[in-house]
XYZ file of C-alpha atoms in Angstrom:
245
model
C 11.353 -11.132 25.377
C 13.721 -11.839 22.501
C 17.440 -11.120 22.604
C 20.026 -11.096 19.827
C 23.225 -12.657 21.179
C 25.924 -10.036 20.679
C 28.869 -10.584 23.057
C 30.127 -14.098 23.781
C 33.273 -13.858 25.852
C 35.484 -16.299 27.688
C 35.269 -16.459 31.459
C 37.522 -19.341 32.448
C 35.611 -22.510 31.528
C 32.314 -20.630 31.299
C 31.052 -17.737 29.169
C 29.804 -14.233 29.830
C 26.979 -13.302 27.457
C 25.360 -10.047 26.419
C 22.644 -9.315 23.925
C 20.540 -6.629 22.300
C 16.794 -6.242 22.841
C 14.629 -3.924 20.748
C 12.338 -1.899 23.025
C 10.333 1.157 21.967
C 12.320 1.390 18.705
C 15.625 1.560 20.615
C 18.185 -1.120 21.407
C 18.782 -2.090 25.014
C 21.905 -4.078 25.853
C 21.518 -6.703 28.582
C 23.800 -9.158 30.367
C 21.601 -12.179 31.165
C 22.559 -13.967 34.388
C 21.143 -17.281 35.580
C 18.553 -16.736 38.308
C 19.781 -19.806 40.208
C 23.042 -17.929 40.896
C 21.435 -14.750 42.214
C 22.658 -15.377 45.775
C 26.291 -15.910 44.776
C 28.629 -13.431 46.503
C 29.686 -11.959 43.137
C 28.092 -12.172 39.687
C 30.938 -14.049 38.049
C 29.520 -17.559 37.649
C 28.915 -17.355 33.892
C 27.081 -19.724 31.540
C 28.218 -23.367 31.190
C 29.746 -24.084 27.795
C 27.536 -27.124 27.111
C 24.386 -24.964 27.064
C 25.630 -23.141 23.954
C 27.271 -25.914 22.008
C 26.593 -25.319 18.312
C 25.270 -21.780 18.885
C 26.751 -18.567 17.456
C 26.539 -14.820 17.846
C 23.672 -12.975 16.154
C 21.379 -15.885 17.007
C 18.000 -14.915 18.494
C 17.074 -16.274 21.931
C 13.988 -16.012 24.070
C 14.707 -14.938 27.652
C 12.711 -17.089 30.072
C 11.493 -15.436 33.285
C 13.440 -12.174 32.981
C 13.726 -10.045 36.133
C 15.610 -6.789 36.734
C 18.822 -7.077 38.729
C 20.046 -4.453 41.151
C 22.572 -2.415 39.146
C 26.186 -2.686 40.219
C 27.777 0.208 38.342
C 29.224 0.181 35.808
C 27.385 -3.129 35.137
C 23.961 -1.606 34.612
C 23.003 -4.180 31.953
C 22.497 -7.156 34.317
C 19.180 -9.021 34.262
C 18.206 -12.344 35.844
C 16.799 -15.061 33.583
C 15.792 -18.649 34.234
C 17.078 -19.736 30.828
C 17.797 -18.640 27.261
C 15.828 -20.560 24.644
C 17.128 -20.565 21.028
C 14.611 -19.541 18.366
C 16.704 -21.075 15.574
C 16.668 -17.687 13.837
C 19.342 -15.084 13.192
C 19.355 -11.309 13.056
C 19.547 -9.939 9.525
C 22.695 -8.173 8.312
C 20.810 -4.872 8.459
C 19.755 -5.549 12.052
C 23.347 -6.453 13.002
C 24.769 -3.219 11.588
C 22.042 -1.219 13.331
C 22.909 -2.788 16.706
C 26.614 -2.035 16.332
C 25.989 1.551 15.270
C 23.401 2.145 18.009
C 25.801 0.959 20.725
C 28.597 3.324 19.672
C 28.563 6.414 21.929
C 28.240 9.789 20.255
C 31.395 11.806 19.711
C 30.789 13.952 22.791
C 30.017 10.976 25.063
C 32.459 8.917 27.097
C 32.415 5.219 26.300
C 31.032 4.135 29.651
C 29.509 7.296 31.095
C 32.611 8.205 33.103
C 36.219 8.928 32.108
C 38.412 5.839 32.092
C 41.503 5.846 34.267
C 44.753 4.488 32.871
C 47.921 2.627 33.658
C 50.841 2.613 31.217
C 48.936 0.522 28.657
C 45.594 -0.510 30.179
C 42.426 1.326 31.271
C 39.802 0.799 33.965
C 36.940 2.216 36.015
C 36.607 1.938 39.794
C 33.547 -0.077 40.883
C 30.496 2.086 41.505
C 31.248 4.527 38.682
C 30.025 4.777 35.095
C 26.612 4.175 33.511
C 27.307 1.092 31.382
C 29.893 -1.638 30.986
C 29.563 -2.386 27.250
C 30.056 -0.216 24.167
C 31.078 -0.358 20.510
C 34.097 1.514 19.162
C 34.705 2.031 15.434
C 38.412 1.491 14.723
C 40.411 1.581 11.461
C 41.403 -1.996 10.702
C 45.063 -1.112 10.099
C 45.325 0.334 13.642
C 44.515 -2.998 15.319
C 47.422 -5.279 16.230
C 47.454 -8.527 18.254
C 50.236 -9.942 20.417
C 50.717 -12.576 23.115
C 52.536 -12.921 26.413
C 53.076 -15.739 28.873
C 52.418 -15.566 32.602
C 54.288 -17.887 34.922
C 52.057 -20.848 35.785
C 49.389 -20.001 33.186
C 48.477 -22.960 30.918
C 47.963 -20.759 27.848
C 49.393 -17.461 26.583
C 47.451 -14.248 27.118
C 46.219 -12.791 23.832
C 46.119 -9.006 23.768
C 45.292 -6.325 21.235
C 46.676 -2.826 20.792
C 44.174 -0.314 19.452
C 43.334 3.390 19.816
C 40.729 4.230 22.475
C 39.772 7.935 22.410
C 40.705 10.129 24.148
C 43.475 8.051 25.767
C 45.304 6.887 22.652
C 46.596 3.357 22.197
C 45.652 0.795 24.851
C 46.758 -2.823 25.232
C 43.672 -4.904 26.087
C 43.126 -8.566 26.862
C 41.076 -10.310 24.158
C 37.939 -12.208 25.262
C 36.210 -12.721 21.871
C 35.453 -16.463 22.020
C 34.625 -16.955 18.335
C 37.654 -15.100 17.001
C 39.967 -16.856 19.465
C 38.492 -20.259 18.624
C 38.985 -19.799 14.878
C 42.575 -18.634 15.343
C 43.335 -21.578 17.685
C 42.043 -24.037 15.101
C 44.356 -22.503 12.483
C 47.374 -22.237 14.784
C 47.400 -25.756 16.193
C 48.919 -24.624 19.478
C 51.528 -22.246 18.021
C 51.022 -18.764 19.577
C 52.919 -16.991 16.779
C 50.666 -18.588 14.153
C 47.619 -17.677 16.226
C 48.652 -13.996 16.301
C 49.194 -14.055 12.530
C 45.724 -15.581 12.078
C 44.139 -12.925 14.300
C 45.816 -10.055 12.486
C 44.788 -11.516 9.120
C 41.188 -12.013 10.237
C 40.823 -8.398 11.361
C 42.465 -6.982 8.235
C 39.902 -8.919 6.177
C 37.072 -7.169 8.033
C 37.590 -3.988 6.006
C 38.629 -0.417 6.610
C 36.443 0.066 9.705
C 36.088 -2.592 12.382
C 33.408 -2.492 15.060
C 35.176 -3.439 18.295
C 32.995 -4.420 21.220
C 34.552 -3.192 24.463
C 33.577 -4.310 27.950
C 34.512 -3.772 31.571
C 35.344 -6.753 33.749
C 33.770 -7.528 37.100
C 35.769 -6.123 39.991
C 37.403 -9.360 41.173
C 39.629 -9.106 44.233
C 42.877 -10.932 43.544
C 45.698 -9.117 45.307
C 44.612 -8.001 48.830
C 47.116 -5.149 48.601
C 45.391 -3.636 45.564
C 41.843 -2.374 45.082
C 39.695 -4.415 42.687
C 38.951 -2.552 39.451
C 36.795 -2.999 36.346
C 39.340 -3.458 33.557
C 38.764 -2.597 29.914
C 38.700 -5.654 27.619
C 38.157 -6.407 23.923
C 34.988 -8.512 23.721
C 34.329 -8.784 19.992
C 35.508 -7.784 16.514
C 33.089 -7.323 13.603
C 33.204 -6.109 10.038
C 30.812 -3.172 9.934
C 29.958 -3.925 6.298
C 29.339 -7.638 6.845
C 29.087 -8.427 10.581
C 29.497 -12.195 10.876
C 29.866 -14.335 14.024
């Protein structure tokens, strides 16, 4: 089975991946997980960075030994694979636009199959709710704004983005888009203010409408006094007219 690599997000020193498969003339979004980790207590191991050195989004991969995974709502996209094998081919621009448009919920649908709950700025779903954990939102480019903050003890600043998420209005989301972050880090040279300027410039150059890939995190238990939740994150930013890695 072939998969077009769509979401490539940072997960500590590893990556979380998601891709699009064409089945029966419809796109199915999957999160491939390594079969060797199937007995881990939680599905948060991720893919080692060295396996994808030199690879980019929109590249086509063959999934080796795919098996269905028990769904853990809202993460219904999980599948087990033994490996992902690059085909050294890329999805066409037409195919890329079709994937982004097909993964945008209809106007009457909720993004993830259940209403998101909110804090002052963020949004989340409780584990066990919702029908999917990944979706595309079309956002006017001039309504997207990046910022950064520093947490005590954290080696790097947190990069966040403010954007409108219907029907809740503006939300402040953590940014996990590896390719966009990497390009902005190379420009900034370690200066967070320059990195934010580079991010804002990059998105403005994507055109009037930007396809924003949204995802829900795994429900990691950090604070024993608080219930673990699936938090809304910004996984990817694409020009709808010219969706590049």
